XYZ file of C-alpha atoms in Angstrom:
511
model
C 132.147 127.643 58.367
C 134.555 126.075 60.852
C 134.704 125.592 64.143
C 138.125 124.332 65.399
C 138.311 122.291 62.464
C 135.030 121.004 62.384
C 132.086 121.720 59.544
C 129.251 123.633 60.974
C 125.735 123.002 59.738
C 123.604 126.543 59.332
C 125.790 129.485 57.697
C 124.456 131.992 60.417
C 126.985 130.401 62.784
C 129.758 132.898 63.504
C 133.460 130.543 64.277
C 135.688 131.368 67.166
C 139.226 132.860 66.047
C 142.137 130.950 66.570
C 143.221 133.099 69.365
C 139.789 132.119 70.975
C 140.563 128.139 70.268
C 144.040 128.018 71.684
C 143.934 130.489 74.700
C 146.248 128.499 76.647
C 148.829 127.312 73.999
C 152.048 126.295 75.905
C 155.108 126.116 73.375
C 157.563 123.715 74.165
C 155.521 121.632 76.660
C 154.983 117.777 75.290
C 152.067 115.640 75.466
C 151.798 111.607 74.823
C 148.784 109.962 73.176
C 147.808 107.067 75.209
C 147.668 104.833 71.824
C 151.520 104.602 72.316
C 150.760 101.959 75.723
C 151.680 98.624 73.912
C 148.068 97.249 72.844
C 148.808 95.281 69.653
C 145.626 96.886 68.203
C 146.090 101.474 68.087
C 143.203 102.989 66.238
C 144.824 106.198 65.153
C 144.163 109.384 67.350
C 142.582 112.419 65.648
C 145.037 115.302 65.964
C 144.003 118.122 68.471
C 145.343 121.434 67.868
C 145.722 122.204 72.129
C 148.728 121.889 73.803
C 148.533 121.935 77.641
C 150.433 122.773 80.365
C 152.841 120.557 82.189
C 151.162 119.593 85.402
C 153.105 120.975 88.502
C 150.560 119.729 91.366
C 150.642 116.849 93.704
C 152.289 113.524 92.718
C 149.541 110.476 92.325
C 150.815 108.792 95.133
C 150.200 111.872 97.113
C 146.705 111.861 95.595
C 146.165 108.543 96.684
C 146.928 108.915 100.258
C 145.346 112.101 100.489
C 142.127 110.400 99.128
C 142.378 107.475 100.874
C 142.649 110.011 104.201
C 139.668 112.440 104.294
C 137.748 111.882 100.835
C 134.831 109.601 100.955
C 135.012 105.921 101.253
C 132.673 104.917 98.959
C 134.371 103.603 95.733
C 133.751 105.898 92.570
C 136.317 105.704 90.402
C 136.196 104.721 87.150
C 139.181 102.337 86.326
C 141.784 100.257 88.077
C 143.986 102.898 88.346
C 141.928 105.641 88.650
C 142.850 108.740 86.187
C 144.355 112.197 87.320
C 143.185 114.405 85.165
C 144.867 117.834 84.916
C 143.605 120.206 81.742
C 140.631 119.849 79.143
C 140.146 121.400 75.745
C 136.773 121.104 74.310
C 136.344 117.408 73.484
C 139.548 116.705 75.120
C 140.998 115.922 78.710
C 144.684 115.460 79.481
C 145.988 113.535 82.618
C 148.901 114.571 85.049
C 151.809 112.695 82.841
C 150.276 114.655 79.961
C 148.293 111.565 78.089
C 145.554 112.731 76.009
C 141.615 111.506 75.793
C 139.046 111.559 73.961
C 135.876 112.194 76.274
C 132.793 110.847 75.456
C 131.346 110.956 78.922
C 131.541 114.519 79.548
C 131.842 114.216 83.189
C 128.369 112.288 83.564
C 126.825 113.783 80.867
C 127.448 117.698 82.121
C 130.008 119.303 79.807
C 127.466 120.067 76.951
C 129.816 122.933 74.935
C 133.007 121.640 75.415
C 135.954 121.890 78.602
C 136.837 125.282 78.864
C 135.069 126.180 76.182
C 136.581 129.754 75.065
C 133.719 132.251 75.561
C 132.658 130.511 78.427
C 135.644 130.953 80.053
C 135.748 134.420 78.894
C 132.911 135.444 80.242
C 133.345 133.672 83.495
C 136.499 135.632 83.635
C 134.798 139.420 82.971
C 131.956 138.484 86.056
C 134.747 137.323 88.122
C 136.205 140.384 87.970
C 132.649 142.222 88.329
C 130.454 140.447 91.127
C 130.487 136.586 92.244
C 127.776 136.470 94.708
C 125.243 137.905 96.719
C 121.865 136.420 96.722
C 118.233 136.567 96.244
C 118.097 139.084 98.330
C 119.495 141.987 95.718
C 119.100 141.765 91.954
C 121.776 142.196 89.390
C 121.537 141.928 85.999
C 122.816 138.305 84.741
C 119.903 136.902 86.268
C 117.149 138.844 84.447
C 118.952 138.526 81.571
C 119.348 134.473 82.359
C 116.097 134.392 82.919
C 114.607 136.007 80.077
C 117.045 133.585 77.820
C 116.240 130.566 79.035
C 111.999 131.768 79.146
C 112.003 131.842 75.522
C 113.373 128.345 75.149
C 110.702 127.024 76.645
C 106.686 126.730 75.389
C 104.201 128.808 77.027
C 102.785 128.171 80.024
C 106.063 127.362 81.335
C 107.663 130.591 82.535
C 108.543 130.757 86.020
C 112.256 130.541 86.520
C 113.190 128.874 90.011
C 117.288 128.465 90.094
C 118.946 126.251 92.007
C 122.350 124.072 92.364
C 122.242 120.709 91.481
C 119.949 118.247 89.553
C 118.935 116.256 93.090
C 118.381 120.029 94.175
C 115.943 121.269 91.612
C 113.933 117.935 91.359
C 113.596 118.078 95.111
C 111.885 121.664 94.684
C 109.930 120.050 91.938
C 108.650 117.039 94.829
C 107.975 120.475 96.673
C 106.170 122.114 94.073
C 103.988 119.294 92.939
C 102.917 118.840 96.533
C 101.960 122.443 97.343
C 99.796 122.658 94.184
C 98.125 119.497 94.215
C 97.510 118.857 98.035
C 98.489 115.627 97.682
C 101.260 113.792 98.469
C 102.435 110.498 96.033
C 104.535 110.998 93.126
C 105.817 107.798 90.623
C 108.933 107.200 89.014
C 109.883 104.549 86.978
C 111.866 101.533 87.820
C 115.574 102.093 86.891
C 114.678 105.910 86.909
C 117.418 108.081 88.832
C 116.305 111.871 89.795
C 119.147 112.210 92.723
C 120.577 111.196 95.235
C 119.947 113.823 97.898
C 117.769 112.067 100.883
C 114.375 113.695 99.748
C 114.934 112.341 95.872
C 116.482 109.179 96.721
C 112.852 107.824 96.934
C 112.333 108.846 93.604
C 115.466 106.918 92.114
C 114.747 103.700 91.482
C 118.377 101.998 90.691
C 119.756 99.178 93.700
C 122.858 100.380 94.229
C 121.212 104.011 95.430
C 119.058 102.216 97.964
C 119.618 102.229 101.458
C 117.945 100.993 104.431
C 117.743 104.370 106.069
C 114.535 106.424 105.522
C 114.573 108.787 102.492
C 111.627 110.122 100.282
C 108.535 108.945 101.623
C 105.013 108.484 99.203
C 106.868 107.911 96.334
C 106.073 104.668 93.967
C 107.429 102.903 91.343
C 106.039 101.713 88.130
C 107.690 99.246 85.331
C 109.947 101.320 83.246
C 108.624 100.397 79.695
C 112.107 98.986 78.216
C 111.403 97.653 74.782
C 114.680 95.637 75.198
C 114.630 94.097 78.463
C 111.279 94.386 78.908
C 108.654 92.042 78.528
C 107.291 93.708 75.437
C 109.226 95.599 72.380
C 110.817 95.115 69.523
C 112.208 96.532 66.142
C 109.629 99.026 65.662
C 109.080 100.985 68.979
C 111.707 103.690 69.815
C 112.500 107.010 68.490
C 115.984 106.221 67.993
C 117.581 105.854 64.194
C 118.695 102.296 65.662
C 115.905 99.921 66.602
C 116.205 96.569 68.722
C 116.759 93.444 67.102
C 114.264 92.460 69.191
C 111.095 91.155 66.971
C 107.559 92.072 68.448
C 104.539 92.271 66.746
C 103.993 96.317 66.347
C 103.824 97.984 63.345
C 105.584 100.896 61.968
C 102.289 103.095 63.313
C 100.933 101.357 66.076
C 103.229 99.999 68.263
C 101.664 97.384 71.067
C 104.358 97.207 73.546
C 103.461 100.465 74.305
C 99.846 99.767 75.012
C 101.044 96.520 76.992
C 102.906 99.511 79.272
C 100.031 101.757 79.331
C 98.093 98.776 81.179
C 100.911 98.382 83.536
C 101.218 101.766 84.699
C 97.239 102.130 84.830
C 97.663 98.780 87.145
C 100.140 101.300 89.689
C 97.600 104.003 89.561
C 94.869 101.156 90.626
C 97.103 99.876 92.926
C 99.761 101.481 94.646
C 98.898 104.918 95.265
C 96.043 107.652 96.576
C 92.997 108.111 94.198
C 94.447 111.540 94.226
C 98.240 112.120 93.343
C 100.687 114.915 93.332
C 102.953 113.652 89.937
C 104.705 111.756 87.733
C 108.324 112.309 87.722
C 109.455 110.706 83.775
C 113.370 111.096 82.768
C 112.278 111.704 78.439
C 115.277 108.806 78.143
C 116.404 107.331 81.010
C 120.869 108.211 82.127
C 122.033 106.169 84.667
C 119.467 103.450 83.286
C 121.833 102.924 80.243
C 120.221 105.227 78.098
C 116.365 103.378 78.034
C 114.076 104.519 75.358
C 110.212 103.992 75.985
C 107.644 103.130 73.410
C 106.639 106.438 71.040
C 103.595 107.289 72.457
C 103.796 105.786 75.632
C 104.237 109.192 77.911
C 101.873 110.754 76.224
C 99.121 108.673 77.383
C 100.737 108.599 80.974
C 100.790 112.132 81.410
C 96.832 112.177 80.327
C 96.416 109.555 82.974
C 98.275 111.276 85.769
C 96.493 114.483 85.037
C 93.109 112.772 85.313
C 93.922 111.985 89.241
C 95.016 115.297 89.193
C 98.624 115.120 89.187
C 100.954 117.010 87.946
C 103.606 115.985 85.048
C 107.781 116.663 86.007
C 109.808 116.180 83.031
C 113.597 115.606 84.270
C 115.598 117.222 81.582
C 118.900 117.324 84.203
C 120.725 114.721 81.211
C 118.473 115.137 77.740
C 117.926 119.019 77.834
C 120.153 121.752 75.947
C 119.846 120.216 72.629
C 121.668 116.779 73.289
C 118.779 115.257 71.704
C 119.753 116.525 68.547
C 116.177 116.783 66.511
C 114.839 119.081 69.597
C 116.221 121.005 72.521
C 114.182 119.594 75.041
C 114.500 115.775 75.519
C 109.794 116.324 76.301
C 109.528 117.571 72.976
C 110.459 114.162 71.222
C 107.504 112.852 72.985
C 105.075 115.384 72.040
C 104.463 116.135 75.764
C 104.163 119.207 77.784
C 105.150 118.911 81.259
C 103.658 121.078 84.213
C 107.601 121.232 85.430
C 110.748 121.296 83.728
C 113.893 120.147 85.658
C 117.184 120.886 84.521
C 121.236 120.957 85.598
C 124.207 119.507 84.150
C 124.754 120.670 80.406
C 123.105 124.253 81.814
C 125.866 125.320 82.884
C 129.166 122.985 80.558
C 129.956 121.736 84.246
C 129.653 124.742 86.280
C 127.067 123.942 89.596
C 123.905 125.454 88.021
C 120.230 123.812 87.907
C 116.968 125.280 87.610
C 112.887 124.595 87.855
C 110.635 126.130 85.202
C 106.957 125.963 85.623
C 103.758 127.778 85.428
C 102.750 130.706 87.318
C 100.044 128.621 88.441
C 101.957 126.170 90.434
C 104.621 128.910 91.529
C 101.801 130.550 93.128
C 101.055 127.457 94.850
C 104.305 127.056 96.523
C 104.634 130.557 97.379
C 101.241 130.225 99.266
C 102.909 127.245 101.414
C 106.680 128.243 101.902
C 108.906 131.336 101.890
C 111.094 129.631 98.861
C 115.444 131.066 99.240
C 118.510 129.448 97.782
C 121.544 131.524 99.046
C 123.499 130.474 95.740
C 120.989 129.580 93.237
C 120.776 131.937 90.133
C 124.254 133.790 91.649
C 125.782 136.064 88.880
C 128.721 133.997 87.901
C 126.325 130.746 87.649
C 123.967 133.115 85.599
C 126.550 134.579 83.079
C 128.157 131.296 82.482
C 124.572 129.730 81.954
C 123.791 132.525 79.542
C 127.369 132.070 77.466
C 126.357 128.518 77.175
C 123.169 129.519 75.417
C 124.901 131.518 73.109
C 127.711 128.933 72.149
C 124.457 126.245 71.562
C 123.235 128.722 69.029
C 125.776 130.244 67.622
C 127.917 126.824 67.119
C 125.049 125.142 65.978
C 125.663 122.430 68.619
C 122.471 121.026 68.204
C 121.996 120.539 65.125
C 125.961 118.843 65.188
C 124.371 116.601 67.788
C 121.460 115.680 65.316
C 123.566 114.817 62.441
C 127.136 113.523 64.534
C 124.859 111.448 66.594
C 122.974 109.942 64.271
C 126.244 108.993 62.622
C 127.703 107.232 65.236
C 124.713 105.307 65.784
C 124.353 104.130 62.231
C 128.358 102.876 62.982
C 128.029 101.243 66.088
C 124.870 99.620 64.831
C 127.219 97.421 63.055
C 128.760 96.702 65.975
C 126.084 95.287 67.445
C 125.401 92.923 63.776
C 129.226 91.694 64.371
C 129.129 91.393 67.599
C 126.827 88.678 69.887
C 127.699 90.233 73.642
C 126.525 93.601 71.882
C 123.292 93.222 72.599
C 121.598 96.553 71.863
C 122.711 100.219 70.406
C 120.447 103.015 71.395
C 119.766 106.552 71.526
C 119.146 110.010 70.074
C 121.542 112.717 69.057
C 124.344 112.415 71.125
C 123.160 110.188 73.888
C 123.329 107.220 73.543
C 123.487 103.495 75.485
C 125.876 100.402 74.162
C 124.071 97.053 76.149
C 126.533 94.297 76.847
C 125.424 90.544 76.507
C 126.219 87.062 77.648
C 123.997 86.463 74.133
C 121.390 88.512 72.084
C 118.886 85.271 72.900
C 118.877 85.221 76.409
C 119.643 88.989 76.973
C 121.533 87.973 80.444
C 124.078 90.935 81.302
C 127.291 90.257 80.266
C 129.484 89.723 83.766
C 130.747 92.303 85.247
C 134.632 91.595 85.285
C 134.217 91.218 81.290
C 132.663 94.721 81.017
C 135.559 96.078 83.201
C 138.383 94.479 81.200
C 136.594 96.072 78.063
C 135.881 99.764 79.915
C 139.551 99.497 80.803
C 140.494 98.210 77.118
C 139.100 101.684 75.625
C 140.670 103.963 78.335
C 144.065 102.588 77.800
C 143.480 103.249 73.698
C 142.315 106.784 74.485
C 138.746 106.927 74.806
C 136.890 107.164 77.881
C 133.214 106.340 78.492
C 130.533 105.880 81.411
C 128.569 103.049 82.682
C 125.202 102.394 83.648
C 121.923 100.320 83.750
C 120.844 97.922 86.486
C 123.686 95.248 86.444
C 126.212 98.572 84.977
C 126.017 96.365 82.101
C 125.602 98.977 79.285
C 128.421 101.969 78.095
C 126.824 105.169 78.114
C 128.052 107.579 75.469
C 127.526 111.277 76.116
C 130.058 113.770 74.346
C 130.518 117.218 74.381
C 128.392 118.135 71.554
C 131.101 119.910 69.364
C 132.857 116.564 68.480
C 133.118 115.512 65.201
C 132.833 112.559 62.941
C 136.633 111.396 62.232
C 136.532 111.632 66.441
C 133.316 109.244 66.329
C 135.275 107.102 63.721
C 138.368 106.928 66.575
C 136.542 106.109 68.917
C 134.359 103.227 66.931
C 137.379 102.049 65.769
C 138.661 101.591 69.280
C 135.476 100.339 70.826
C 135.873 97.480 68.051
C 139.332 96.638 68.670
C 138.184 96.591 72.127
C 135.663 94.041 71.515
C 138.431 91.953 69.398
C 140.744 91.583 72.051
C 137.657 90.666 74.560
C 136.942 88.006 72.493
C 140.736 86.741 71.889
C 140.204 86.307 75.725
C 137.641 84.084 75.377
C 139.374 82.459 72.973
C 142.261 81.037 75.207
């Protein structure tokens, strides 16, 4: 089977015509691969069978102005000159002058099927032309039909749908939700942990740069994020990842210390720093904006037994890991052997559309209805809804997960030897197709590599046609989050460039 050129995995996976792959093929119209800028070192662009359409909208300079005008002030874009994109295909985004990427960002880690993914659009089209909104005030079908999807995705008890916006939207319903059922009032997150940045989760995200002197969540506590790299304990046998830390420790292969050494510290914050009775534990199952962070195996197991023992309740935030980006399951919980009491979730859910939800047990859904009369005026809408349940269906029928299982775990097995050749790459991390790239002075001292140094390289890999995120405390790590139909010549381009990258970084040094 073949999708757009690409092997599937399972023989029950039905491929998309070629009508369905090039929908908006414009003849005539050129495009330029941004390996033709002048680098002395051009890794060799996979071909893409798209052609887009010449972009007829406002000049950059005009973008600019109008940006610099009435958009926001604070400074977002990636890049010294930031990018104007104009069309995507799948795995692909184009710019204004009609320069072609490869994106392995996926618009923060959002666009799980690919950009304007065929059926998606498709169907987005038909309910366009059906219904686009009323509210919870009416039914109509695509939500019943959403919400009986999505149910059987998830193990029992967790069954009530709530549907929602946003990612800082849902988890603030989930802060609701554990308070109403619990009576009580503090919730933990990690350190480095980011849940939103809406004022009520802001006290839940734990990264600097999201602070702010202004009041925002109030009872909520952080604990040390058990980081087997930068941590004070971990080493080479503690992650579920196919690439472990150079890092030596003193764990075995089946019993892994570190993560006892974290199960004291986060019995320490229940002892210390919050009521004898709390309302949750809030636990990303692999931290995002962190730089991908992988805890211990084990470790949130024996956290959630020791926040349901002061009677808390357990929030897994799936808003990055969920949809099958983890590759071996569909929910990023299940690597952990965990069942949460909530489920939060937004981004892939809907390949970029505004969509989030909250599943939970009738139990606590009872609870909040007993405290609040709970409406969204947009949440669960019937476009959001019949986009959400398209997506579904391309994750099946594509076999998207399973491609993130075995595309994933090659590219970490390649950039692993990155890291060997390399000294400022200080750790390569992940599962399926998320996965974290840590940047070093030097893999002794583990100091981040400075920040102008990881610009010059972000910038390097843009101009050779590959684009990637940033994160972790000191934005020291590249965060690598594809759409999860890419294939493996496109994770050999874009190795290839991250090495030649790294070449002319250290030719820098050189001189």
């Amino acid at each position: 089977m073949i999708l757009a050129g690409r092997p599937l995995l399972r023989a029950s996976c039905s491929p998309p015509t070629v009508s369905q792959r090039r929908p908006f093929l414009s003849l005539g119209v050129s495009w330029t691969s941004v390996t033709k800028l002048g680098l002395h070192t051009k890794p060799r662009m996979p071909p893409c069978d798209f052609l887009p359409e010449r972009s007829q909208s406002l000049s950059y300079n005009r973008v600019l102005e109008i940006h610099k005008q009435h958009l926001s002030p604070v400074a977002t874009a990636y890049f010294q000159k930031p990018l104007l994109l104009h069309q995507g295909h799948m795995e692909w985004l184009f710019d204004s002058e009609g320069n072609r990427y490869l994106d392995f960002y996926s618009g923060v880690v959002t666009v799980s099927v690919g950009h304007c993914h065929p059926k998606v659009n498709a169907v987005a089209q038909k309910q366009l032309g059906l219904l686009w909104h009323t509210s919870a005030l009416f039914f109509h079908p695509p939500i019943h039909e959403y919400a009986e999807k999505l149910s059987t995705l998830l193990p029992e008890p967790l069954k009530v749908i709530f549907l929602t916006n946003s990612g800082s939207e849902a988890n603030d319903l989930a802060m609701l939700m554990a308070r109403a059922h619990t009576n009580s009032t503090d919730i933990i997150s990690f350190r480095g942990a980011y849940h939103g940045c809406s004022p009520y989760t802001l006290g839940l995200t734990n990264v600097a740069s999201y602070k702010t002197k202004l009041p925002t969540g109030l009872s909520c506590k952080a604990t040390m994020c058990p980081d087997v790299f930068r941590g004070p304990w971990g080493g080479s046998h503690c992650r579920d990842s196919p690439v472990q830390t150079v890092r030596k420790c003193s764990c075995a292969p089946d019993s892994c210390q570190a993560k006892d050494q974290y199960v004291e510290q986060f019995k320490d914050t229940l002892n210390t720093t919050v009521a004898k009775s709390i309302a949750g534990f809030f636990a990303e199952p692999i931290q995002g904006v962190n730089g991908v962070v992988q805890y211990p195996k084990g470790f949130l197991k024996e956290a959630f037994e020791l926040v349901r023992e002061r009677g808390g309740v357990c929030i897994a935030d799936e808003v990055q890991t969920g949809f099958g980006r983890m590759g071996s399951h569909f929910w990023g919980f299940q690597t952990h052997d965990v069942l949460p009491d909530i489920v939060t979730m937004a981004k892939g859910i809907g390949n970029g559309f505004p969509m989030a939800a909250v599943v939970t047990t009738p139990e606590i859904a009872k609870s909040l209805a007993k405290h609040l009369f709970h409406f969204n005026t947009f949440g669960g809408g019937p476009l959001a809804c019949a986009i959400g349940s398209a997506v579904l269906g391309v994750i099946k029928e594509n076999c998207l997960q399973e491609n993130s299982q075995e595309v994933g775990t090659y590219m970490l097995l390649k950039l692993a030897k990155l890291r060997d050749e390399f000294e400022i790459v200080g750790d390569v991390r992940g599962k399926g197709l998320m996965i974290g790239i840590e940047m070093v002075k030097d893999k002794t001292s583990r100091q981040p590599l400075p920040l102008e140094e990881i610009n010059q390289i972000h910038e390097d890999c843009k101009d050779m046609g590959l684009l990637i995120g940033r994160g972790g405390i000191f934005y020291q790590t590249f965060r690598i989050a594809p759409p999860m139909c890419i294939t493996k010549p496109e994770v050999d381009f874009a190795v290839e460039v991250l090495h030649s990258a790294l070449i002319q970084h250290m030719e820098r040094r050189a001189k």
